[in-house]
CSV table of C-alpha atoms in Angstrom, one decimal:
chain,number,residue,atom,x,y,z
N,1,MET,CA,48.3,-2.9,-79.4
N,2,ASN,CA,47.4,0.8,-79.1
N,3,PRO,CA,43.6,1.0,-78.6
N,4,ASN,CA,43.7,4.6,-79.9
N,5,HIS,CA,45.0,3.6,-83.3
N,6,PRO,CA,42.6,5.0,-85.9
N,7,LEU,CA,42.1,1.6,-87.6
N,8,ILE,CA,41.2,0.0,-84.3
N,9,GLN,CA,38.8,2.8,-83.4
N,10,THR,CA,37.2,2.5,-86.8
N,11,VAL,CA,36.7,-1.3,-86.5
N,12,GLN,CA,35.4,-0.9,-83.0
N,13,LYS,CA,32.8,1.6,-84.2
N,14,LEU,CA,31.9,-0.7,-87.1
N,15,ILE,CA,31.5,-3.6,-84.7
N,16,ASP,CA,29.3,-1.6,-82.4
N,17,ALA,CA,27.1,-0.3,-85.2
N,18,GLY,CA,26.7,-3.7,-86.7
N,19,CYS,CA,26.1,-5.6,-83.5
N,20,HIS,CA,23.4,-3.1,-82.5
N,21,TYR,CA,21.9,-2.9,-86.0
N,22,ARG,CA,22.4,0.8,-86.5
N,23,LEU,CA,22.2,0.5,-90.3
N,24,ASP,CA,22.8,4.1,-91.4
N,25,GLU,CA,25.9,4.3,-89.2
N,26,LEU,CA,27.1,0.8,-90.3
N,27,ALA,CA,26.8,1.8,-94.0
N,28,GLN,CA,29.4,4.6,-93.4
N,29,TYR,CA,32.1,2.0,-92.5
N,30,TYR,CA,31.7,-0.1,-95.7
N,31,THR,CA,32.6,0.9,-99.3
N,32,PRO,CA,30.0,0.1,-102.0
N,33,ASP,CA,32.4,-2.4,-103.6
N,34,LEU,CA,32.6,-4.4,-100.4
N,35,HIS,CA,33.4,-8.1,-100.9
N,36,ILE,CA,33.2,-10.6,-98.0
N,37,ILE,CA,34.4,-14.2,-98.1
N,38,ILE,CA,33.7,-16.5,-95.2
N,39,VAL,CA,35.4,-19.9,-94.9
N,40,GLN,CA,33.3,-22.4,-92.9
N,41,PRO,CA,34.7,-25.2,-90.7
N,42,ASN,CA,33.9,-27.7,-93.4
N,43,GLY,CA,36.0,-25.8,-95.9
N,44,LYS,CA,33.1,-24.4,-97.9
N,45,THR,CA,33.0,-20.7,-98.6
N,46,ALA,CA,30.3,-18.1,-98.7
N,47,GLN,CA,30.6,-14.8,-100.5
N,48,PHE,CA,28.6,-11.6,-99.9
N,49,ASP,CA,28.6,-8.1,-101.4
N,50,TYR,CA,27.6,-4.8,-99.8
N,51,GLU,CA,23.9,-5.2,-100.4
N,52,GLN,CA,23.8,-8.7,-99.1
N,53,ASN,CA,25.8,-7.8,-96.0
N,54,MET,CA,23.4,-4.9,-95.2
N,55,ALA,CA,20.4,-7.1,-95.8
N,56,PHE,CA,21.8,-9.6,-93.2
N,57,PHE,CA,21.8,-6.8,-90.6
N,58,ARG,CA,18.5,-5.4,-91.7
N,59,GLN,CA,16.8,-8.9,-91.4
N,60,ARG,CA,18.2,-9.2,-87.8
N,61,LEU,CA,16.9,-5.8,-86.9
N,62,LYS,CA,13.4,-6.5,-88.4
N,63,ALA,CA,13.3,-9.9,-86.6
N,64,GLY,CA,13.9,-8.1,-83.3
N,65,LEU,CA,17.0,-10.2,-82.5
N,66,THR,CA,19.1,-9.2,-79.5
N,67,ALA,CA,22.4,-7.4,-80.1
N,68,LEU,CA,25.4,-9.4,-81.1
N,69,ASN,CA,28.4,-9.7,-78.8
N,70,THR,CA,30.7,-6.7,-79.4
N,71,SER,CA,33.8,-8.1,-77.8
N,72,ALA,CA,36.9,-8.4,-80.0
N,73,ARG,CA,40.5,-9.3,-79.6
N,74,PHE,CA,42.7,-7.3,-82.0
N,75,ASP,CA,45.5,-9.5,-83.3
N,76,TYR,CA,47.1,-7.2,-85.8
N,77,VAL,CA,46.8,-3.7,-87.2
N,78,GLY,CA,48.9,-2.2,-89.9
N,79,GLU,CA,49.0,0.4,-92.7
N,80,GLN,CA,50.6,0.6,-96.1
N,81,GLY,CA,49.9,3.9,-97.7
N,82,ASP,CA,46.1,4.4,-97.9
N,83,THR,CA,45.4,0.7,-97.1
N,84,GLY,CA,44.9,-0.6,-93.6
N,85,TYR,CA,44.8,-4.1,-92.3
N,86,VAL,CA,43.1,-5.3,-89.1
N,87,ILE,CA,42.8,-8.9,-87.9
N,88,THR,CA,40.4,-9.5,-85.0
N,89,THR,CA,39.1,-12.6,-83.3
N,90,ARG,CA,35.5,-12.7,-82.1
N,91,ASN,CA,33.0,-15.1,-80.6
N,92,LEU,CA,29.6,-14.7,-82.3
N,93,ASP,CA,26.3,-16.4,-82.7
N,94,LEU,CA,25.2,-15.6,-86.2
N,95,GLY,CA,22.5,-18.2,-86.2
N,96,ALA,CA,24.5,-21.4,-85.9
N,97,GLY,CA,25.4,-21.1,-82.2
N,98,GLU,CA,28.4,-19.3,-80.8
N,99,GLN,CA,31.5,-19.7,-83.1
N,100,THR,CA,35.0,-18.3,-83.0
N,101,ILE,CA,35.6,-16.3,-86.1
N,102,VAL,CA,38.9,-14.7,-87.2
N,103,PHE,CA,38.2,-11.6,-89.4
N,104,SER,CA,40.8,-10.1,-91.6
N,105,LEU,CA,39.7,-6.6,-92.7
N,106,MET,CA,41.2,-4.5,-95.5
N,107,LEU,CA,40.4,-0.8,-95.2
N,108,ARG,CA,41.2,2.1,-97.5
N,109,GLN,CA,41.2,5.8,-96.6
N,110,GLU,CA,38.6,7.8,-98.5
N,111,ALA,CA,38.0,11.5,-97.8
N,112,GLY,CA,40.0,11.3,-94.6
N,113,ARG,CA,38.3,8.2,-93.1
N,114,TRP,CA,38.9,4.5,-93.1
N,115,ARG,CA,36.3,2.2,-94.7
N,116,VAL,CA,36.2,-1.6,-95.1
N,117,PHE,CA,36.4,-2.8,-98.7
N,118,ARG,CA,37.3,-6.5,-98.2
N,119,GLU,CA,36.5,-8.8,-95.3
N,120,HIS,CA,37.8,-12.3,-95.1
N,121,ALA,CA,36.5,-14.5,-92.2
N,122,ILE,CA,37.5,-18.0,-91.1
N,123,VAL,CA,35.1,-19.8,-88.7
N,124,THR,CA,37.4,-21.8,-86.6
N,125,ALA,CA,35.0,-23.4,-84.1
């Protein structure tokens, strides 16, 4: 996979901003109509919107928590018109111990830049 692909570069910047709690920068990578669905290992789902997602990172920043792991394996990247798709696998501790999470991101191009408008995540372990 080409690490210089614009979608991969965008998602890497999003990951870095989020994992280091740079909220103003992070906000640039999400659309206001963001919708996130996370499927837990027990099959239950959780859903979040833009404000809830930003509140999660804001709470971690205020609590003084250490940065999250920024490593990511890019499994798929593709484009169809102004919509981009990225699948990445990450190992993260979001408060329940380290878990492997597969993220499927949908991005759209707005004013010449890619922004995430849908995020589907499956916690696999």
